[in-house]
mmCIF file with all atom_site columns, C-alpha atoms in Angstrom:
data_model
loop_
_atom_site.group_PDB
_atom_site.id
_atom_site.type_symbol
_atom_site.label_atom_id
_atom_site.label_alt_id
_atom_site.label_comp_id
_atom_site.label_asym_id
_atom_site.label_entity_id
_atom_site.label_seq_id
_atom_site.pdbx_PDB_ins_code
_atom_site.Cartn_x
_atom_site.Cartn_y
_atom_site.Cartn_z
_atom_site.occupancy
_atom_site.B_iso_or_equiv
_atom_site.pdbx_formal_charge
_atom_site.auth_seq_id
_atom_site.auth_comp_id
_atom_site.auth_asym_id
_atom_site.auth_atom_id
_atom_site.pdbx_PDB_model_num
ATOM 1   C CA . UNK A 1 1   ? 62.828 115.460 137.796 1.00 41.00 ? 1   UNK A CA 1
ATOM 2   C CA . UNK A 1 2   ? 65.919 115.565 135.906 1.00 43.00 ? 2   UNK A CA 1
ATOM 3   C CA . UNK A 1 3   ? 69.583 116.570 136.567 1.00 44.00 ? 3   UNK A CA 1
ATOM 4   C CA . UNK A 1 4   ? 68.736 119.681 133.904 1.00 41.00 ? 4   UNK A CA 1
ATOM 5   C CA . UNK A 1 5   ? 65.450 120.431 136.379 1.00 62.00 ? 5   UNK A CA 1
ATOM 6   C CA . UNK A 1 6   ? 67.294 121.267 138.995 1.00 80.00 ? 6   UNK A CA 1
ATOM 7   C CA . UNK A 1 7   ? 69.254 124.330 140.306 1.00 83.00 ? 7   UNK A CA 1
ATOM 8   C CA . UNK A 1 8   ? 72.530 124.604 141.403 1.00 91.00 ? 8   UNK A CA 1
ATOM 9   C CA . UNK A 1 9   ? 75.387 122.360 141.351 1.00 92.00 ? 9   UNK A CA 1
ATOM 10  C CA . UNK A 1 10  ? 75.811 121.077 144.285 1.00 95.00 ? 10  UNK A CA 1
ATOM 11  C CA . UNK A 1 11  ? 78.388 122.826 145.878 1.00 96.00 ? 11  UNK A CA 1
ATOM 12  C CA . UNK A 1 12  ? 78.528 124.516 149.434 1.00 96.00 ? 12  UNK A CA 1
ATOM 13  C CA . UNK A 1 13  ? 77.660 128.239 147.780 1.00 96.00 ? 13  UNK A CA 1
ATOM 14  C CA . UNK A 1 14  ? 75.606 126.709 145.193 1.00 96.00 ? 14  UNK A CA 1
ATOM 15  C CA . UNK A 1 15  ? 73.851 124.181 146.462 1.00 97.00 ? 15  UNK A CA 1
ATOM 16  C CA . UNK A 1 16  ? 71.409 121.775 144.869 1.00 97.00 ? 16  UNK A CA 1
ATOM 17  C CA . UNK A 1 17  ? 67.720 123.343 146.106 1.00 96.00 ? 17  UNK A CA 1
ATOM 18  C CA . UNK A 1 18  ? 65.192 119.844 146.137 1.00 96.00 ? 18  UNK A CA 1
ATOM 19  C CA . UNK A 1 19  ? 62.057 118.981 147.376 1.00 95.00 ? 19  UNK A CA 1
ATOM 20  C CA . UNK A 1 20  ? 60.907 116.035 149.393 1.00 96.00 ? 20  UNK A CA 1
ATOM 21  C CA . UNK A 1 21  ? 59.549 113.154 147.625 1.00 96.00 ? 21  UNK A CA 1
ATOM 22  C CA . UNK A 1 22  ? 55.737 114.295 148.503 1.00 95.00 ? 22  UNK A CA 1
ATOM 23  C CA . UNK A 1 23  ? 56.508 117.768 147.136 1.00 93.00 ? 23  UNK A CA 1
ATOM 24  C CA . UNK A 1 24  ? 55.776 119.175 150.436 1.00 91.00 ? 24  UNK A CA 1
ATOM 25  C CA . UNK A 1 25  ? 59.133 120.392 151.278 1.00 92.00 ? 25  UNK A CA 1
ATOM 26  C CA . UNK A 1 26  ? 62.131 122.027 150.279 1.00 94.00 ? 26  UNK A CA 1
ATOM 27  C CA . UNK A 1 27  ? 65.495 122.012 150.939 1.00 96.00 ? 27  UNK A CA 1
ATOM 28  C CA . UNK A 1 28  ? 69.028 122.380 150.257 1.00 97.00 ? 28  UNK A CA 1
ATOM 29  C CA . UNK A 1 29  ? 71.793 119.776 149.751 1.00 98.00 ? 29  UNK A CA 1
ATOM 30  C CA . UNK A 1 30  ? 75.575 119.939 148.866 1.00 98.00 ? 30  UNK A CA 1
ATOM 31  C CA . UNK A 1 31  ? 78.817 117.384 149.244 1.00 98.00 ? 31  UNK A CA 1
ATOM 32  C CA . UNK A 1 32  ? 80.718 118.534 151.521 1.00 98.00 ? 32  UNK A CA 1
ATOM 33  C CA . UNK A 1 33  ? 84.544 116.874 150.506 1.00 96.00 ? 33  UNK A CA 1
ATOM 34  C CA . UNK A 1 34  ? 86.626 118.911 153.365 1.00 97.00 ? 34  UNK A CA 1
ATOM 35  C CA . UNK A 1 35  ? 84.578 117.051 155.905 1.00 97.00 ? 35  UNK A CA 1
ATOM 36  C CA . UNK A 1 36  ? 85.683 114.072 158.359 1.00 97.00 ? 36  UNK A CA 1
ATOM 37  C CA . UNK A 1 37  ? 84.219 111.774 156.559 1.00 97.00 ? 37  UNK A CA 1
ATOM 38  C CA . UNK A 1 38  ? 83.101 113.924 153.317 1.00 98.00 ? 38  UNK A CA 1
ATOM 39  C CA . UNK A 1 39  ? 79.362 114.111 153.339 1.00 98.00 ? 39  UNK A CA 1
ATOM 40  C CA . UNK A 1 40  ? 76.456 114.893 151.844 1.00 98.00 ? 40  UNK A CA 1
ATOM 41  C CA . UNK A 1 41  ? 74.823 117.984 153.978 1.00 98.00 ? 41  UNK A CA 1
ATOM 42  C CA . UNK A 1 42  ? 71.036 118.934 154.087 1.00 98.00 ? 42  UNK A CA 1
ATOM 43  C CA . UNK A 1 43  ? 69.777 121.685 155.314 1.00 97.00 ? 43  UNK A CA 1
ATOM 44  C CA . UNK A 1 44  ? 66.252 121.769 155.809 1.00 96.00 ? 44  UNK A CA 1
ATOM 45  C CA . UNK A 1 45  ? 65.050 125.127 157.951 1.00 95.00 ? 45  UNK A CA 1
ATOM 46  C CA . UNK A 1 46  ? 67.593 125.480 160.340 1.00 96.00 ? 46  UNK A CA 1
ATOM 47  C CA . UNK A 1 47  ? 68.367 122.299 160.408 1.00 96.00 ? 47  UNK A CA 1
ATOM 48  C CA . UNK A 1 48  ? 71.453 120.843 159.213 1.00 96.00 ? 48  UNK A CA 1
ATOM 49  C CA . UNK A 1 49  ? 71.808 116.989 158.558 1.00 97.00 ? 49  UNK A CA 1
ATOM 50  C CA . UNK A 1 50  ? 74.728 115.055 156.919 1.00 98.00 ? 50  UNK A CA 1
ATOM 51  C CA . UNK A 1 51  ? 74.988 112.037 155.605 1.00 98.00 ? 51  UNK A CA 1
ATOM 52  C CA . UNK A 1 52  ? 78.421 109.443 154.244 1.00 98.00 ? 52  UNK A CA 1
ATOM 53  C CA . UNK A 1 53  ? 78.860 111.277 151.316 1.00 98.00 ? 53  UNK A CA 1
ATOM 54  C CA . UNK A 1 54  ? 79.909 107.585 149.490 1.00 98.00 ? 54  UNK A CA 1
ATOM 55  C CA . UNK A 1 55  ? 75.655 106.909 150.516 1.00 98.00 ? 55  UNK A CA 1
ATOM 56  C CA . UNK A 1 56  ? 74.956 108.396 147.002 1.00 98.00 ? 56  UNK A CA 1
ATOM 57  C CA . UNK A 1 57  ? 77.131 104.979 145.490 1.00 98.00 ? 57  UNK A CA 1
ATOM 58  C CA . UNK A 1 58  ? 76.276 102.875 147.769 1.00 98.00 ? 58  UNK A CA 1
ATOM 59  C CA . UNK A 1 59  ? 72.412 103.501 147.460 1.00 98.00 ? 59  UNK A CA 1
ATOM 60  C CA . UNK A 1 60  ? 72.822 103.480 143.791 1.00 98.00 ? 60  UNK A CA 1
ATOM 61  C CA . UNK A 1 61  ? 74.104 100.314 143.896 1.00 98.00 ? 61  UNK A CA 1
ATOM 62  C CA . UNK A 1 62  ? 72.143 98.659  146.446 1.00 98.00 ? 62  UNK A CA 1
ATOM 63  C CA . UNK A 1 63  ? 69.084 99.541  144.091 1.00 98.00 ? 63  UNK A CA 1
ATOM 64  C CA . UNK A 1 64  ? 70.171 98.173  141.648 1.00 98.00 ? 64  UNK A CA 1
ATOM 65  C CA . UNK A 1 65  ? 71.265 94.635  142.996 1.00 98.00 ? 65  UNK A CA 1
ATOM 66  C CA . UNK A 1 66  ? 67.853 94.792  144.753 1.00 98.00 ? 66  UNK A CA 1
ATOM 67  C CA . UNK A 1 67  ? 66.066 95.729  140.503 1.00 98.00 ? 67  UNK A CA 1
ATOM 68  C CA . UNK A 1 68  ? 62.527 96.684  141.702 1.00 98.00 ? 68  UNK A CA 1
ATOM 69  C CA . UNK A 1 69  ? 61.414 99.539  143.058 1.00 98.00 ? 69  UNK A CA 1
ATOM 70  C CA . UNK A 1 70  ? 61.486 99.874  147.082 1.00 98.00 ? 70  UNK A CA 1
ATOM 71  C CA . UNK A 1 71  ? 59.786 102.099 149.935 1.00 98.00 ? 71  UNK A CA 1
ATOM 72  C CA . UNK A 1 72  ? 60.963 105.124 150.732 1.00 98.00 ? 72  UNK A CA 1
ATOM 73  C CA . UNK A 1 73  ? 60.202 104.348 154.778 1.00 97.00 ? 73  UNK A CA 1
ATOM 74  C CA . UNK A 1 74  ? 61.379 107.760 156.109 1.00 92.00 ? 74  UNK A CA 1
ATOM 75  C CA . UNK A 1 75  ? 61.632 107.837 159.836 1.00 95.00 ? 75  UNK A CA 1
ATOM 76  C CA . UNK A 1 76  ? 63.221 110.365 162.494 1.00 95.00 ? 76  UNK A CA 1
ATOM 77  C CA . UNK A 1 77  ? 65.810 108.661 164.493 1.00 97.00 ? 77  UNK A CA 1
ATOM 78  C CA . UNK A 1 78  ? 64.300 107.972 167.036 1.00 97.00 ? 78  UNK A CA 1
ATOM 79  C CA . UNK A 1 79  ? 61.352 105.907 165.783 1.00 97.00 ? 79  UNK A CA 1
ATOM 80  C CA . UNK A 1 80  ? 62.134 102.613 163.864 1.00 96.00 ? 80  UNK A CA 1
ATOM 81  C CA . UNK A 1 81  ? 62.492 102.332 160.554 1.00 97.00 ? 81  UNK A CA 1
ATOM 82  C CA . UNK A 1 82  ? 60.241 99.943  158.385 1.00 97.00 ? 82  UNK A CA 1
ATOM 83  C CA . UNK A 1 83  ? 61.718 96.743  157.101 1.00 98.00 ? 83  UNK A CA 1
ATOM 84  C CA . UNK A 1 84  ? 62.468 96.453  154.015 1.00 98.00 ? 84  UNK A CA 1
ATOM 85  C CA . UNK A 1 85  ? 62.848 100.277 153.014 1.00 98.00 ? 85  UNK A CA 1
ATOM 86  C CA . UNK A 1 86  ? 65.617 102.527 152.028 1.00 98.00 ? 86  UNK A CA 1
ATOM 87  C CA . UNK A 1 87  ? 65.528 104.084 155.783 1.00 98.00 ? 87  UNK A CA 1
ATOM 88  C CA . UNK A 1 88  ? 66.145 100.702 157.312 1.00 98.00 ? 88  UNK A CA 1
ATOM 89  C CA . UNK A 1 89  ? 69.109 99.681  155.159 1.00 98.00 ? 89  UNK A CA 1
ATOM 90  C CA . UNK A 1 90  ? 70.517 103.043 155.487 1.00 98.00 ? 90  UNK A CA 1
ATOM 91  C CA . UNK A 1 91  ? 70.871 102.086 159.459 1.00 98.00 ? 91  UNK A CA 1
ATOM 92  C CA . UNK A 1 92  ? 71.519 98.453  158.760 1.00 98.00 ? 92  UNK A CA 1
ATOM 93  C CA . UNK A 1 93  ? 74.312 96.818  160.363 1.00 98.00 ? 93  UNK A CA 1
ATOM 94  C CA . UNK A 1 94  ? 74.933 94.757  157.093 1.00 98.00 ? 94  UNK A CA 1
ATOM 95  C CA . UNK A 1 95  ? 74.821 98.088  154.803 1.00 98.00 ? 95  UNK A CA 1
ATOM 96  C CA . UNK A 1 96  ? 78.067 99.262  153.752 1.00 98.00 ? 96  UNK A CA 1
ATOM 97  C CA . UNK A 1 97  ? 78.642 101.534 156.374 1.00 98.00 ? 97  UNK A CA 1
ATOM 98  C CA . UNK A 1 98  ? 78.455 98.982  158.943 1.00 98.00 ? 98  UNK A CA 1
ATOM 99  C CA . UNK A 1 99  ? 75.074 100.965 160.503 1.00 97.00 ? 99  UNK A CA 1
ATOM 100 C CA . UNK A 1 100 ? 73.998 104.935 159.849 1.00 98.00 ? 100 UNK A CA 1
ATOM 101 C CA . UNK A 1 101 ? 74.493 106.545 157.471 1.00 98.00 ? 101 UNK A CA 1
ATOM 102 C CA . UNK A 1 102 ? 73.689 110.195 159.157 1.00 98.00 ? 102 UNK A CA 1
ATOM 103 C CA . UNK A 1 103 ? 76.500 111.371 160.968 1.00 98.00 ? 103 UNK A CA 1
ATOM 104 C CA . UNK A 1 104 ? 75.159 113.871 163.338 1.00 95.00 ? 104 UNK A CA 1
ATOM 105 C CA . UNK A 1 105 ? 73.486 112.457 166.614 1.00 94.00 ? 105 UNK A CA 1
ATOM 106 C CA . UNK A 1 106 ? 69.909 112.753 167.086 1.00 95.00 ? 106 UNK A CA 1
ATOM 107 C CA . UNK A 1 107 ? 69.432 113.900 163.161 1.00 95.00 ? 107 UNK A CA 1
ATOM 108 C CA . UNK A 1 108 ? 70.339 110.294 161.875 1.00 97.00 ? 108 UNK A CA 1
ATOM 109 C CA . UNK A 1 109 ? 67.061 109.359 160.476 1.00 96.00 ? 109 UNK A CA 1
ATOM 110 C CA . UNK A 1 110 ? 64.905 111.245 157.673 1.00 97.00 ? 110 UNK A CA 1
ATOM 111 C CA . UNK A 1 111 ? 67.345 109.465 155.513 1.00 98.00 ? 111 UNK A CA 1
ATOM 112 C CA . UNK A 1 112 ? 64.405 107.921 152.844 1.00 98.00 ? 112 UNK A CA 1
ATOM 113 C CA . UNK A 1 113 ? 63.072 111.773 152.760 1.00 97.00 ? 113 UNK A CA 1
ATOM 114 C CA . UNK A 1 114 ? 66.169 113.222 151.665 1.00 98.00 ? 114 UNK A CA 1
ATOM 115 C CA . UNK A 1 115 ? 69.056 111.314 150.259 1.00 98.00 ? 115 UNK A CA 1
ATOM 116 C CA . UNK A 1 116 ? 66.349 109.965 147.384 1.00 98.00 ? 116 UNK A CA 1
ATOM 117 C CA . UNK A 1 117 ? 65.599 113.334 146.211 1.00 97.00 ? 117 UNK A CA 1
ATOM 118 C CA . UNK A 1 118 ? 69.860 113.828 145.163 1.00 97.00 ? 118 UNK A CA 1
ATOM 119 C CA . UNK A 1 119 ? 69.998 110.271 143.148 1.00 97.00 ? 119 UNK A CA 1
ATOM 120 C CA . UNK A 1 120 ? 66.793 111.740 141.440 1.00 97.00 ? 120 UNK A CA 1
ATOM 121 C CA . UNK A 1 121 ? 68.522 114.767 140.628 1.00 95.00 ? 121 UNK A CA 1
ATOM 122 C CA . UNK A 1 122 ? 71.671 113.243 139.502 1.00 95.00 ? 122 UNK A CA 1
ATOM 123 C CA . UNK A 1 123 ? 69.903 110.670 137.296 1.00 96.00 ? 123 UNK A CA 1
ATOM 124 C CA . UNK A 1 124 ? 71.056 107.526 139.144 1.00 97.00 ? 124 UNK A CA 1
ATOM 125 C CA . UNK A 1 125 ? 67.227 106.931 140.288 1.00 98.00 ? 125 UNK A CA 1
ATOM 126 C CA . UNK A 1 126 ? 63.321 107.555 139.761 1.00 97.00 ? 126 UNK A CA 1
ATOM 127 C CA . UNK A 1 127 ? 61.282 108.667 142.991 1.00 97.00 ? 127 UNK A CA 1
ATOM 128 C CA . UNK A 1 128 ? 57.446 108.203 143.075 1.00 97.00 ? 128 UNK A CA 1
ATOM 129 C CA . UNK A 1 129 ? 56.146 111.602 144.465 1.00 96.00 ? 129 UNK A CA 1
ATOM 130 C CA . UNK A 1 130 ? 52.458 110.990 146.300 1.00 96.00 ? 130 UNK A CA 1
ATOM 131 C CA . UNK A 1 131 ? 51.257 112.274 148.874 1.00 95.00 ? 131 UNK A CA 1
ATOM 132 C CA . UNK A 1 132 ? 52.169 109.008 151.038 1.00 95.00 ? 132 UNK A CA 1
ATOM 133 C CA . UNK A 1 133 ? 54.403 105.974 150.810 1.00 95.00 ? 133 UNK A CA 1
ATOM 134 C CA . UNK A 1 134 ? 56.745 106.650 147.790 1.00 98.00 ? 134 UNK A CA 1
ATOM 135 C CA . UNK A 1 135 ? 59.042 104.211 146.351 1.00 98.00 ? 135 UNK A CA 1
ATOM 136 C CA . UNK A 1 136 ? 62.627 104.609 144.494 1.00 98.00 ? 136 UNK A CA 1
ATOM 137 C CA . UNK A 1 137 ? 64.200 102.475 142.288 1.00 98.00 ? 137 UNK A CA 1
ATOM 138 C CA . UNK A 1 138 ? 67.602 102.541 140.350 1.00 98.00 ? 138 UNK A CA 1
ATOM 139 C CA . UNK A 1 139 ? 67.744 103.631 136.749 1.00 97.00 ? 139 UNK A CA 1
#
């Protein structure tokens, strides 16, 4: 996928309408600039995560240090997160952040399902899209 691919622009009454890396789901994202801290919101049903906004740098650059591709590892909050994968460093004490990067309690996690998806679609990154155990790495 491309930045040209993809509709909208990212705003909250145009946002950016993605689907998960296995192509099995869709949902909306925007930043969200007015919020304390800005953030990157995902709605997803009726569901409504958010995310640091700055996750979309940081990730980016984290990638790239790292130069190969890594797991995905999405995981709900509640159940741990697979070393080594772009859901465990984005809950990492050592990450930028100083631990999660969600911001809403109890809708933490799912970070390596959705956050991907927007570097993809801003050309920062290139997402494998199987059916199972996809892997992102910085372009």
């Amino acid at each position: 996928m491309s930045a040209a691919a993809v509709s909208g622009t990212g705003t909250p009454d145009d946002p950016w309408i993605l689907t998960t890396p296995p192509g099995k789901g869709q949902f909306e994202v925007y930043r969200d600039e007015t919020a304390d801290p800005p953030a990157l919101v995902c709605q997803v049903g009726t569901t409504k995560l958010s995310y640091h906004l700055r996750c979309i740098e940081d990730l980016h650059a984290m990638l790239t240090a790292y130069g190969d591709w890594m797991p995905l590892g999405a995981a709900d909050e509640q159940k741990p997160a697979a070393p080594g994968t772009v859901e465990a460093w984005a809950r990492a004490e050592d990450n930028p952040v100083g631990g999660w990067y969600g911001l809403r309690k109890g809708y933490r996690g799912r970070f390596g399902n959705y956050v991907p998806p927007v570097l993809e679609a801003l050309g920062l990154a290139e997402v494998e899209h199987n059916a199972r155990n996809n892997r992102m790495r910085a372009l």
